[in-house]
CSV table of N, CA and C in Angstrom, one decimal:
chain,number,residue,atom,x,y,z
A,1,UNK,N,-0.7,11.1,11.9
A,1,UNK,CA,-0.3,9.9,11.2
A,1,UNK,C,1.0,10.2,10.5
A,2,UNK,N,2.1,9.6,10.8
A,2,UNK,CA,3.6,9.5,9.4
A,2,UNK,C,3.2,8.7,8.8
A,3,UNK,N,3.4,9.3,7.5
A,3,UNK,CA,3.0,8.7,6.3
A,3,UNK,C,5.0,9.0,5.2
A,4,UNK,N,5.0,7.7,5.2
A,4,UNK,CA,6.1,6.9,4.1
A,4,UNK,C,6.2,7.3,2.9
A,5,UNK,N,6.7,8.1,2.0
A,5,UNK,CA,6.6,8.1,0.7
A,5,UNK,C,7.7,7.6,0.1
A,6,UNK,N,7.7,7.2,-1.1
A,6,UNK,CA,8.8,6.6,-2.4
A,6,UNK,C,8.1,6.9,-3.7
A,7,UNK,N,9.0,7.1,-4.9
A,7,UNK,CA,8.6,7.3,-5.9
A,7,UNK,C,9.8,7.1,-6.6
A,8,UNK,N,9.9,7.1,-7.9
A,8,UNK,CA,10.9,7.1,-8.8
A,8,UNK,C,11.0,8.0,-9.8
A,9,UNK,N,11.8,8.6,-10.3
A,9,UNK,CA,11.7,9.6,-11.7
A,9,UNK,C,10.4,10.1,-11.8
A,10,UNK,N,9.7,9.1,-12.3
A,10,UNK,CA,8.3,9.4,-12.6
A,10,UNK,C,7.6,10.0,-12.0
A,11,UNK,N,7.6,9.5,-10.6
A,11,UNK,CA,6.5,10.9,-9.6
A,11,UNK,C,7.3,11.8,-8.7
A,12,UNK,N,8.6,12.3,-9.0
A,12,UNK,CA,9.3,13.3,-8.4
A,12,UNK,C,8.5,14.5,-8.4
A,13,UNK,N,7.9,15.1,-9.4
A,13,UNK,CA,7.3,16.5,-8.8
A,13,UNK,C,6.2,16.0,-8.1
A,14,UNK,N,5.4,14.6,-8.1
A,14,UNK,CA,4.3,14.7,-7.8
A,14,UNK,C,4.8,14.7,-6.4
A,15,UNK,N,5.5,14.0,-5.7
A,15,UNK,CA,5.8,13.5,-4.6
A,15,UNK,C,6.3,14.9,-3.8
A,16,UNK,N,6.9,15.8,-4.8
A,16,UNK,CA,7.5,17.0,-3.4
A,16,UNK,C,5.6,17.6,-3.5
A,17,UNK,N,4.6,18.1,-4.3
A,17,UNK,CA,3.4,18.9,-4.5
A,17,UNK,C,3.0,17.4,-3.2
A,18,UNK,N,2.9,16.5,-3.3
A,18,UNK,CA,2.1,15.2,-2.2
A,18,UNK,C,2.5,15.9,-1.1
A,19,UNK,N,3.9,15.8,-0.6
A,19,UNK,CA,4.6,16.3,0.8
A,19,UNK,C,3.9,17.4,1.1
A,20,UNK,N,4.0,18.5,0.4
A,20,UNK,CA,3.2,19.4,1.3
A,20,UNK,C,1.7,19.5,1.5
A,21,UNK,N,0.9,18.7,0.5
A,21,UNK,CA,-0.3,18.4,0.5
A,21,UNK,C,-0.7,17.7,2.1
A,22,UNK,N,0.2,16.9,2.1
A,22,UNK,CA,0.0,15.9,3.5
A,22,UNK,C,0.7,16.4,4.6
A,23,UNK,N,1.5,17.2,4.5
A,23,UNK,CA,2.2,17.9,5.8
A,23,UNK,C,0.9,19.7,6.0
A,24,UNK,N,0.8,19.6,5.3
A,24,UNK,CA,-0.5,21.1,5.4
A,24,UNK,C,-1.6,19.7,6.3
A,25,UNK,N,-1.8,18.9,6.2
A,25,UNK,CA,-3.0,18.2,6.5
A,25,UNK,C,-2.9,17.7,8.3
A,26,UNK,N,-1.0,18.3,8.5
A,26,UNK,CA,-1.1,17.5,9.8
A,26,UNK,C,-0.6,16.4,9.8
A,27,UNK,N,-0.1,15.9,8.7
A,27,UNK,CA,0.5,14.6,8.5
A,27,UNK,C,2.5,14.3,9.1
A,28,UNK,N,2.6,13.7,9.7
A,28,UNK,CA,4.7,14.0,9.4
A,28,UNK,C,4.9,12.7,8.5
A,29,UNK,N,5.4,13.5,7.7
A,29,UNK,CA,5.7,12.9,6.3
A,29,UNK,C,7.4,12.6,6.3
A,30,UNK,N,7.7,11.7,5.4
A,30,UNK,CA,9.2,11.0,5.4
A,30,UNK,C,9.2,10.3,4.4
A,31,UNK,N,10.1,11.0,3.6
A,31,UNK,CA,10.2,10.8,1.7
A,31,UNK,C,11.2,9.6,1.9
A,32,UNK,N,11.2,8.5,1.1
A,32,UNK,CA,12.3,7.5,0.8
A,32,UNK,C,12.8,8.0,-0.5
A,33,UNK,N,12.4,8.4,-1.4
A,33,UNK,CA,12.5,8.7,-2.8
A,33,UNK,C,13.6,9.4,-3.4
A,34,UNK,N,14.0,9.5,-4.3
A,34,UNK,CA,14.9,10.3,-4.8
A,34,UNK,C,15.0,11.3,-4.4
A,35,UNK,N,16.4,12.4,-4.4
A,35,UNK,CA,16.3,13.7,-3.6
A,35,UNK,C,16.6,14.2,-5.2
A,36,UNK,N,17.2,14.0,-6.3
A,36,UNK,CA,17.0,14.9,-7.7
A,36,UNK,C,16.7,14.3,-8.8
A,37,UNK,N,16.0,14.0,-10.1
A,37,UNK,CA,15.8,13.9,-11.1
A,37,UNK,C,16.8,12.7,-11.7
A,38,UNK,N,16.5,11.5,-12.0
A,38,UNK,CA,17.6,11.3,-12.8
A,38,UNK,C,16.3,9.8,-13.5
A,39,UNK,N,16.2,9.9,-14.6
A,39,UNK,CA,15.5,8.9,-15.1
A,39,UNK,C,15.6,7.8,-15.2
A,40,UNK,N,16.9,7.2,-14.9
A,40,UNK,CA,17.6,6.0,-14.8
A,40,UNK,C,17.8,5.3,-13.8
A,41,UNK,N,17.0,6.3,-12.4
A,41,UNK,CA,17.0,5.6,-11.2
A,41,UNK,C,15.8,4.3,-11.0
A,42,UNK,N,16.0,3.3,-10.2
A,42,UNK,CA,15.3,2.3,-10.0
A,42,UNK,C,14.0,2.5,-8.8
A,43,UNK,N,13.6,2.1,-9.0
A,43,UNK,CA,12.6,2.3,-7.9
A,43,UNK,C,12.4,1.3,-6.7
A,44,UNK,N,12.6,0.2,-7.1
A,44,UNK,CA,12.5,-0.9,-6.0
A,44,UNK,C,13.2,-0.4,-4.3
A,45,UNK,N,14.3,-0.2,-4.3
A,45,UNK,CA,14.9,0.4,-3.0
A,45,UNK,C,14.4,1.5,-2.4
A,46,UNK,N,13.7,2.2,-3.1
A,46,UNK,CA,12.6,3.3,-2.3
A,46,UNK,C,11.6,2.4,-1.9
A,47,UNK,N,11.0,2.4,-2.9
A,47,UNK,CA,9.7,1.8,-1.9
A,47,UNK,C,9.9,0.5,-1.3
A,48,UNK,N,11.0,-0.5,-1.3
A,48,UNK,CA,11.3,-1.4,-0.2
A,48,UNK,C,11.5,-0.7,0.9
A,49,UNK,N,12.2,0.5,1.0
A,49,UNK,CA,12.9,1.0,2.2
A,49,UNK,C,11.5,2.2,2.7
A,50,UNK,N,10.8,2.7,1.9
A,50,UNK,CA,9.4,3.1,2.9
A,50,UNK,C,8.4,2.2,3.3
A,51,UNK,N,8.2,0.8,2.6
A,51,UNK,CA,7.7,0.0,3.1
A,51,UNK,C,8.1,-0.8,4.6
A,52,UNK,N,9.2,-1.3,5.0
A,52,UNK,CA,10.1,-1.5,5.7
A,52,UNK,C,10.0,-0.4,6.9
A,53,UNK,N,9.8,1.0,6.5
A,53,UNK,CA,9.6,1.7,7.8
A,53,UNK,C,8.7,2.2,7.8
A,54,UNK,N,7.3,1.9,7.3
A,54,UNK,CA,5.8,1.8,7.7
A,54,UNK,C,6.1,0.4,9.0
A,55,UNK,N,6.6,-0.7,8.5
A,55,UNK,CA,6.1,-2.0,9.5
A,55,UNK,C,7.4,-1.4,10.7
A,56,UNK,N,8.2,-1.0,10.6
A,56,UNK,CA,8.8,-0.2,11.3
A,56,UNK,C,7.9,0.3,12.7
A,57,UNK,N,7.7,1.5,11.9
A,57,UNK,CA,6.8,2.5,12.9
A,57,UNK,C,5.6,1.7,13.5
A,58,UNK,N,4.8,0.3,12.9
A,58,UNK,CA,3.7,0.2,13.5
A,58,UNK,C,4.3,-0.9,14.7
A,59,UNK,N,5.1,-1.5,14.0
A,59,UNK,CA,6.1,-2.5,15.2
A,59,UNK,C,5.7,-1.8,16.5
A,60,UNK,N,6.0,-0.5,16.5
A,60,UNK,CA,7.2,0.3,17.8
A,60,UNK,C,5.7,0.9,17.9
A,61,UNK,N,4.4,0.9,17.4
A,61,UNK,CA,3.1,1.3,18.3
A,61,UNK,C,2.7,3.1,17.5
A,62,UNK,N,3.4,3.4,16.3
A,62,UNK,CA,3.4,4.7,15.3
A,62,UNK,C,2.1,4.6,14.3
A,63,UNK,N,1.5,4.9,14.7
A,63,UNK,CA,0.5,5.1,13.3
A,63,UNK,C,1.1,5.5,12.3
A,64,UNK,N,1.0,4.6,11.3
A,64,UNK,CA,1.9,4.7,9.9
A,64,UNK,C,1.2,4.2,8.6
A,65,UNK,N,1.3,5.1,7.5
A,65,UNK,CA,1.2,4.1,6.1
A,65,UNK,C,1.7,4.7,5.3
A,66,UNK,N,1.9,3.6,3.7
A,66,UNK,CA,3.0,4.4,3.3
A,66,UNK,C,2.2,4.9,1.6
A,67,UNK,N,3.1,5.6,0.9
A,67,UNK,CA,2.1,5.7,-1.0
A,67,UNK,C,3.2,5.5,-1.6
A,68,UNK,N,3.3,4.7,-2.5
A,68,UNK,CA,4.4,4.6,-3.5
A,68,UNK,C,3.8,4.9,-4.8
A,69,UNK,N,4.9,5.1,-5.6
A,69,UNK,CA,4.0,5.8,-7.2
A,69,UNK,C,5.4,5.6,-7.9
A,70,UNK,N,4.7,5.7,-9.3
A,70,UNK,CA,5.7,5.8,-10.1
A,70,UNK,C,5.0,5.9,-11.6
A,71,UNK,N,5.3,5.3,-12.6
A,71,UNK,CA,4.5,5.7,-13.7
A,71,UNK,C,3.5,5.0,-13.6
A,72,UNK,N,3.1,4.0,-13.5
A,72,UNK,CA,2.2,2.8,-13.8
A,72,UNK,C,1.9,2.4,-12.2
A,73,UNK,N,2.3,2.6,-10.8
A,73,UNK,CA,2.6,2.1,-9.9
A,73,UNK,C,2.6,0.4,-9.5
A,74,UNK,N,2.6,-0.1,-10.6
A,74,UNK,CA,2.5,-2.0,-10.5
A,74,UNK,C,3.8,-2.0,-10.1
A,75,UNK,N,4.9,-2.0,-10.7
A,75,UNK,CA,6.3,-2.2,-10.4
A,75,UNK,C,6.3,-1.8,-8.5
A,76,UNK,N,5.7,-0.5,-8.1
A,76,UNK,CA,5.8,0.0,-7.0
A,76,UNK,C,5.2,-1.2,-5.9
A,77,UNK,N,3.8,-1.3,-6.2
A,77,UNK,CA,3.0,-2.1,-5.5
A,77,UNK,C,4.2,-3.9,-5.0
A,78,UNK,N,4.7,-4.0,-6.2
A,78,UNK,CA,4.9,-5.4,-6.6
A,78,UNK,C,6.3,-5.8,-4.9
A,79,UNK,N,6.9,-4.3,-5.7
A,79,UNK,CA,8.5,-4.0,-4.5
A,79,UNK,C,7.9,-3.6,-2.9
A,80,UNK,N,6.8,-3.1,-2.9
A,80,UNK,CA,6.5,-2.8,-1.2
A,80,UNK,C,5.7,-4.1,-1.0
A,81,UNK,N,5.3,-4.8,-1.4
A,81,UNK,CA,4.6,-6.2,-1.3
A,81,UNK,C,6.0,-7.2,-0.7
A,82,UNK,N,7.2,-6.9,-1.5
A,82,UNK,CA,8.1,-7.5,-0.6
A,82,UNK,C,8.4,-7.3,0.8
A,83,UNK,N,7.8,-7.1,1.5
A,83,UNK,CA,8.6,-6.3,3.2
A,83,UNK,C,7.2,-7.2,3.6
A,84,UNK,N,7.9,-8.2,4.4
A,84,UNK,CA,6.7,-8.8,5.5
A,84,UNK,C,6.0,-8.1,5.9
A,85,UNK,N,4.8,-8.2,5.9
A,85,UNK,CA,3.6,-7.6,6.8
A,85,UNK,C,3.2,-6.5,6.0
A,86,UNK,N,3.7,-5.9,4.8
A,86,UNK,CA,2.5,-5.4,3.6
A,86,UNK,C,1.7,-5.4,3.1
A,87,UNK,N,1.1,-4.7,3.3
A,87,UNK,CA,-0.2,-5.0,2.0
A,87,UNK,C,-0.6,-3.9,1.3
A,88,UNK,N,0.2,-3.8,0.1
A,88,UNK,CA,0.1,-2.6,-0.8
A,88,UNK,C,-0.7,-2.7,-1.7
A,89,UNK,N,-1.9,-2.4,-2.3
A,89,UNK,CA,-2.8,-2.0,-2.8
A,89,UNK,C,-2.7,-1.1,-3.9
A,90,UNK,N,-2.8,-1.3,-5.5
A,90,UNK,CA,-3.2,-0.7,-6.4
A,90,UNK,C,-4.2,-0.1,-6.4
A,91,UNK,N,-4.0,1.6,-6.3
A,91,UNK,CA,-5.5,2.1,-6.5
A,91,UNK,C,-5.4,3.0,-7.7
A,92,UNK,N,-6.8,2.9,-7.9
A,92,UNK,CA,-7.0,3.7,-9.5
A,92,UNK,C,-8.0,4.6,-9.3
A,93,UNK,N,-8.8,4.4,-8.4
A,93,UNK,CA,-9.8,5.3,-8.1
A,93,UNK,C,-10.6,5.5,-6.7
A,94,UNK,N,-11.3,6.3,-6.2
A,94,UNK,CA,-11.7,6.0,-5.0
A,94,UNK,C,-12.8,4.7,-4.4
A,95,UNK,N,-12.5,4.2,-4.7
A,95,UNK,CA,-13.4,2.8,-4.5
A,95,UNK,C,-12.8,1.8,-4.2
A,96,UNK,N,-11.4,2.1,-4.9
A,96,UNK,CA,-10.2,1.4,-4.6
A,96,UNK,C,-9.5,1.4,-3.7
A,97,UNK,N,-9.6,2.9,-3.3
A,97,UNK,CA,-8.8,3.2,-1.9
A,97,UNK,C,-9.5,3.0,-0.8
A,98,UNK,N,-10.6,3.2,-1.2
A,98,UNK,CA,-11.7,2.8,0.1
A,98,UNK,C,-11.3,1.6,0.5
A,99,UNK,N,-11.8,0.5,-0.5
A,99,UNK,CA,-11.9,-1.0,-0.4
A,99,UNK,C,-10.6,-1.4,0.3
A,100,UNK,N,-9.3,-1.0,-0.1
A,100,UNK,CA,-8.2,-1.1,0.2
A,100,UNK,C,-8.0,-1.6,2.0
A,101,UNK,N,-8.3,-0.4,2.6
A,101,UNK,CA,-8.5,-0.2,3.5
A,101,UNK,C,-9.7,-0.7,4.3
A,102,UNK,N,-10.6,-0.3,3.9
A,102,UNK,CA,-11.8,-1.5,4.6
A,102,UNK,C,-11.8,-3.1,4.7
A,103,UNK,N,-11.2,-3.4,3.4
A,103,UNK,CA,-11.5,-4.9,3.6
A,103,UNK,C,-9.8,-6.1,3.8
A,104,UNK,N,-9.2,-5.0,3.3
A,104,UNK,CA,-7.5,-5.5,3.2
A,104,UNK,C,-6.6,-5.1,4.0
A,105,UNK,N,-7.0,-3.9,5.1
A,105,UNK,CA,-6.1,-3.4,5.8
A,105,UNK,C,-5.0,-3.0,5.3
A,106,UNK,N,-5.4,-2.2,4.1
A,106,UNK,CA,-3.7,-2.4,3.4
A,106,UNK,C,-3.0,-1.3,4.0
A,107,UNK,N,-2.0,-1.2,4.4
A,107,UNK,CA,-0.9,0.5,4.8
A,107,UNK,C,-0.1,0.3,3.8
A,108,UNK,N,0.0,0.4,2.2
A,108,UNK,CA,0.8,1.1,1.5
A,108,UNK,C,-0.2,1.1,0.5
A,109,UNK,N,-0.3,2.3,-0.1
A,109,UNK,CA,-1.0,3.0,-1.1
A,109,UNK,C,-0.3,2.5,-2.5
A,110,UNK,N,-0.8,2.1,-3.5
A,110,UNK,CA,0.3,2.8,-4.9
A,110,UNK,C,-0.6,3.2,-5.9
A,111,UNK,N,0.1,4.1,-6.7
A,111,UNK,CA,-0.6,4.8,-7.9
A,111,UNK,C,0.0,4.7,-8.9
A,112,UNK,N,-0.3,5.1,-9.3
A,112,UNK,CA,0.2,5.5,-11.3
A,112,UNK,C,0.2,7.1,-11.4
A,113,UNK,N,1.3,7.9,-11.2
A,113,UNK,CA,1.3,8.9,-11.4
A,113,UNK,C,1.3,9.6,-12.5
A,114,UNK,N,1.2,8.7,-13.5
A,114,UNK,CA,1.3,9.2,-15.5
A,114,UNK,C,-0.1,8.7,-15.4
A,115,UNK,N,-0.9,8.1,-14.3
A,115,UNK,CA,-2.3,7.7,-14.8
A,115,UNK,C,-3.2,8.7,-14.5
A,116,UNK,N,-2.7,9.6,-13.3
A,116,UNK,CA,-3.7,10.0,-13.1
A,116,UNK,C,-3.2,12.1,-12.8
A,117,UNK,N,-4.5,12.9,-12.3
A,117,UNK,CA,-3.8,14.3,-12.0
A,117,UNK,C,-3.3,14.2,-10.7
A,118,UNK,N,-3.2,15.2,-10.1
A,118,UNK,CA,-2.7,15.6,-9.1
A,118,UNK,C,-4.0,15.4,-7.8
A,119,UNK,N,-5.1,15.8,-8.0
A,119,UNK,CA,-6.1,16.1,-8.0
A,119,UNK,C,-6.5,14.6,-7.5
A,120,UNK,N,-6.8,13.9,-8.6
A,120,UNK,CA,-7.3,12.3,-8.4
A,120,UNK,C,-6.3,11.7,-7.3
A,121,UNK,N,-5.1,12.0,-7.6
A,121,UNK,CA,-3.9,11.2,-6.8
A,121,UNK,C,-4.3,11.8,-5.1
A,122,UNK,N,-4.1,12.7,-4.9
A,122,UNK,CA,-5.2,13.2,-3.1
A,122,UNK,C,-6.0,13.0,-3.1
A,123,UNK,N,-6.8,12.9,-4.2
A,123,UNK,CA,-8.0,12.5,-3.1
A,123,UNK,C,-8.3,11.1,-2.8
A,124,UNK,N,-7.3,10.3,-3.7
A,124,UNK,CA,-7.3,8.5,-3.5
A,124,UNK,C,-6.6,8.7,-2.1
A,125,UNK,N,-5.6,9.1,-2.1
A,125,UNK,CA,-4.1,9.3,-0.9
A,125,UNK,C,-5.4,9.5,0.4
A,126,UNK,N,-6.0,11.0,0.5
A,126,UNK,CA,-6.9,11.5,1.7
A,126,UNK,C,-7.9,10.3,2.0
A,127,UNK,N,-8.5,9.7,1.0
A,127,UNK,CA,-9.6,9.1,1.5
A,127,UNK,C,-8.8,7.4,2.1
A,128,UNK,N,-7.6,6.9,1.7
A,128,UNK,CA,-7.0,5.9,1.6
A,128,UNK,C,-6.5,6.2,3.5
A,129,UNK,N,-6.1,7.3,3.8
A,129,UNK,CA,-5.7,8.0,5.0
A,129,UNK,C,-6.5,7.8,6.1
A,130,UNK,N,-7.6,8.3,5.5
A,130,UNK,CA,-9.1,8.3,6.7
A,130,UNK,C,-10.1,7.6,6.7
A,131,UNK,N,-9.4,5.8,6.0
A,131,UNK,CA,-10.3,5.0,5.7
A,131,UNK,C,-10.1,4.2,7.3
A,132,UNK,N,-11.0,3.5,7.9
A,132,UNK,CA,-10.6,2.5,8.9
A,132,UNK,C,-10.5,1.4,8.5
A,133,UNK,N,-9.7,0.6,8.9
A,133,UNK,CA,-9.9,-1.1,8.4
A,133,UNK,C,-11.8,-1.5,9.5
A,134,UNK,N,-12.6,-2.3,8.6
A,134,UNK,CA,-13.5,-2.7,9.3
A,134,UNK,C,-13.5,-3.4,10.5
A,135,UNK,N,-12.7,-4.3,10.3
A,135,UNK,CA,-12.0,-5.8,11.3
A,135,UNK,C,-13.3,-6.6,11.7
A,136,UNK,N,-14.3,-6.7,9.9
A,136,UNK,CA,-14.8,-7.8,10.2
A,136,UNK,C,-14.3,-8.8,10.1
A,137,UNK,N,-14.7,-10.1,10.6
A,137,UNK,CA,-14.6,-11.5,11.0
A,137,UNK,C,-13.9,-11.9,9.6
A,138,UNK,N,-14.5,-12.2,8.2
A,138,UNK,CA,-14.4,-12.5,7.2
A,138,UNK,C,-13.2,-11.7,6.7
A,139,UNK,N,-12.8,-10.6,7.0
A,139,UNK,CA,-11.4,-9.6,6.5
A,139,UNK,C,-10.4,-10.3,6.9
A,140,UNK,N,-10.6,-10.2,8.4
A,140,UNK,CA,-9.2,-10.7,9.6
A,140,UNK,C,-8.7,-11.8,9.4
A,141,UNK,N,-9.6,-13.1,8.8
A,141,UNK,CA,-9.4,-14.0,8.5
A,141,UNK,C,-8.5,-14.4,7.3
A,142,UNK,N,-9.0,-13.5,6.0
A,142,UNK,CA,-8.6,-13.4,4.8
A,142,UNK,C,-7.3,-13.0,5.3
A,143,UNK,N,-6.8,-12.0,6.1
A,143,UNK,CA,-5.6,-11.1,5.8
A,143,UNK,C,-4.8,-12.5,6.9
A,144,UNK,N,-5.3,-12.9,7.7
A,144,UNK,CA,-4.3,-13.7,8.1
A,144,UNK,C,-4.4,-15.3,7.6
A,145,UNK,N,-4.8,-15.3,7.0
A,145,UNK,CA,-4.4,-16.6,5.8
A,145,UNK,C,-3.0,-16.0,4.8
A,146,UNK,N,-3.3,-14.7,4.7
A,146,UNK,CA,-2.2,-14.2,3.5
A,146,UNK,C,-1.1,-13.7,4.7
A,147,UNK,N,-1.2,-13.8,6.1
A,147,UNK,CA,0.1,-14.1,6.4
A,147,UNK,C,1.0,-15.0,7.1
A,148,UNK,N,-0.3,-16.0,7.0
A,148,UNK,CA,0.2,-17.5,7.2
A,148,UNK,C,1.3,-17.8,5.8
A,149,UNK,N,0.7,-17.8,4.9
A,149,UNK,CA,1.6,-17.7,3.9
A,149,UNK,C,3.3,-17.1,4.2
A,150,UNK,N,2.7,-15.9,4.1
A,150,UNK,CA,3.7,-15.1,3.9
A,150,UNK,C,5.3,-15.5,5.1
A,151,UNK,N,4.6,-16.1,6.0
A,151,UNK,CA,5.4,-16.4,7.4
A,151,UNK,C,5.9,-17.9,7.5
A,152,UNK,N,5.1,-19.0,6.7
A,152,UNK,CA,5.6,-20.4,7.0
A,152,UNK,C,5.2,-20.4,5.5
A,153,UNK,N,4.2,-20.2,4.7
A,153,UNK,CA,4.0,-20.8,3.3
A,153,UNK,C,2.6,-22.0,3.5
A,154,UNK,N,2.3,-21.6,4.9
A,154,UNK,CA,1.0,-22.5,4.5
A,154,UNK,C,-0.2,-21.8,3.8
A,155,UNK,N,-1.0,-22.8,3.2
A,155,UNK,CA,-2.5,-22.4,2.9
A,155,UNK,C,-3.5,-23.2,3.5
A,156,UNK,N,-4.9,-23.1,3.1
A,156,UNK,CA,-6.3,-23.6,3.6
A,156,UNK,C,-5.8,-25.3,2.8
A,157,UNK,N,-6.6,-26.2,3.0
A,157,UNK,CA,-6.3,-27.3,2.1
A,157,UNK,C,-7.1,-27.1,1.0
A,158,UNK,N,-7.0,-27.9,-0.1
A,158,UNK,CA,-7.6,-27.3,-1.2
A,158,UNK,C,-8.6,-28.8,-1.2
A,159,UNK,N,-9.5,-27.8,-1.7
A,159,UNK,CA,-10.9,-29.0,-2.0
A,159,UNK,C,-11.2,-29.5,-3.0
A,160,UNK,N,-10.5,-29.5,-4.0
A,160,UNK,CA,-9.9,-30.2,-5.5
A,160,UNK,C,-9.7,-31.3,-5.3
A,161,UNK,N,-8.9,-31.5,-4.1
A,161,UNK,CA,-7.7,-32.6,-4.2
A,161,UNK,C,-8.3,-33.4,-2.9
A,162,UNK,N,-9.5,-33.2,-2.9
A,162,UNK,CA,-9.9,-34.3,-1.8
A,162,UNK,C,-9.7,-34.3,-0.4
A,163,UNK,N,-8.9,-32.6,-0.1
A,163,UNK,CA,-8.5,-32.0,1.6
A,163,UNK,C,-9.6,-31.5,1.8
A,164,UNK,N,-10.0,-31.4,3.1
A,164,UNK,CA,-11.2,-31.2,3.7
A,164,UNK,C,-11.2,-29.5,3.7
A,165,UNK,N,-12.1,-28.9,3.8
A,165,UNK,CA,-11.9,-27.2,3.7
A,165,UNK,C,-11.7,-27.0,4.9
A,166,UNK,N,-12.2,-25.3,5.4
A,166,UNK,CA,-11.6,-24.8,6.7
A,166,UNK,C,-11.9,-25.6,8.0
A,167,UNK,N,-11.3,-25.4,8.8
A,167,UNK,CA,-11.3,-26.4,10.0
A,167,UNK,C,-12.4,-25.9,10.7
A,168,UNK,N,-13.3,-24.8,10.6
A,168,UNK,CA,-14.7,-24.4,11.0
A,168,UNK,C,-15.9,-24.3,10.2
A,169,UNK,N,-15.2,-25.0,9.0
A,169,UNK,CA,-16.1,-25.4,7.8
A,169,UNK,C,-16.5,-23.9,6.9
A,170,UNK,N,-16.3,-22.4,8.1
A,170,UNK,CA,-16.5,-21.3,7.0
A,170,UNK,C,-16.1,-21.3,5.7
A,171,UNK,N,-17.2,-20.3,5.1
A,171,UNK,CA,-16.4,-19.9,3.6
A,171,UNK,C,-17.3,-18.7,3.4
A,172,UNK,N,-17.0,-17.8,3.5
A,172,UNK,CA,-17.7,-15.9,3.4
A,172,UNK,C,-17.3,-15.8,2.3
């Protein structure tokens, strides 16, 4: 699996200790992130630009996903959420990373690296890795309503307003 990393100031040492965690694992790994220390660097253009080449590599038929981090990883999630065909996933714990992946198909990880150890951060990353997407009916559906969106801006009609619901009448 190539696995995409980005990070900012904040998870610079965690990210080189991640690299070889995930390269010992068999992984080929490909840092977007800073190459030295500087606190004042932004983060958005890393993890745009390893997001960008997760959809990249799956385009072209590469098993890929990516982990962004940073202090809080919200800001991270928010910037790899921009790159069509994302779906980056806040995780905080393993239930999170599971879910992530089972029910969201998500390929980009993010953390909070001031949230958590080193320790918690692999084992969300490892389990986040060797999760499958399910590809039940009720998932595939969800994830491509969120890229009908994401691609023209449509949604379901809303049943508030007197529009009829799904055109198969489901609702899971």
């Amino acid at each position: 699996m190539r696995i995409h990393i980005a990070t900012d100031h904040a998870g610079l040492d965690f990210s080189t200790r991640l690299q070889q965690h995930l390269s010992a694992a068999g992984h080929d790994v490909i840092d977007h992130g800073p190459v030295e220390y500087d606190a004042l660097d932004d983060y958005p253009s890393f993890c745009i630009r390893a997001a960008q080449a997760v959809i990249a590599d799956q385009s072209a038929g590469v098993e890929a996903l990516g982990v962004v981090f940073g202090g809080s990883g919200n800001g991270e999630q928010i910037a790899a959420n921009k790159v069509q065909g994302i779906r980056a996933a806040l995780v905080w714990n393993e239930s999170t990373a599971q879910l992530a992946r089972e029910h969201n198909d998500a390929n980009v990880i993010s953390i909070g690296a001031r949230q958590h150890t080193f320790d918690e951060v692999t084992s969300f990353i490892d389990l986040f890795i060797a999760t499958p997407f399910t590809g039940d009916e009720r998932h595939v559906r969800r994830i491509g309503q969120i890229a009908d969106f994401e691609k023209d801006g449509s949604l379901l009609p809303d049943p508030r307003r007197g529009e009829a619901g799904a055109a198969d009448g489901s609702r899971a």
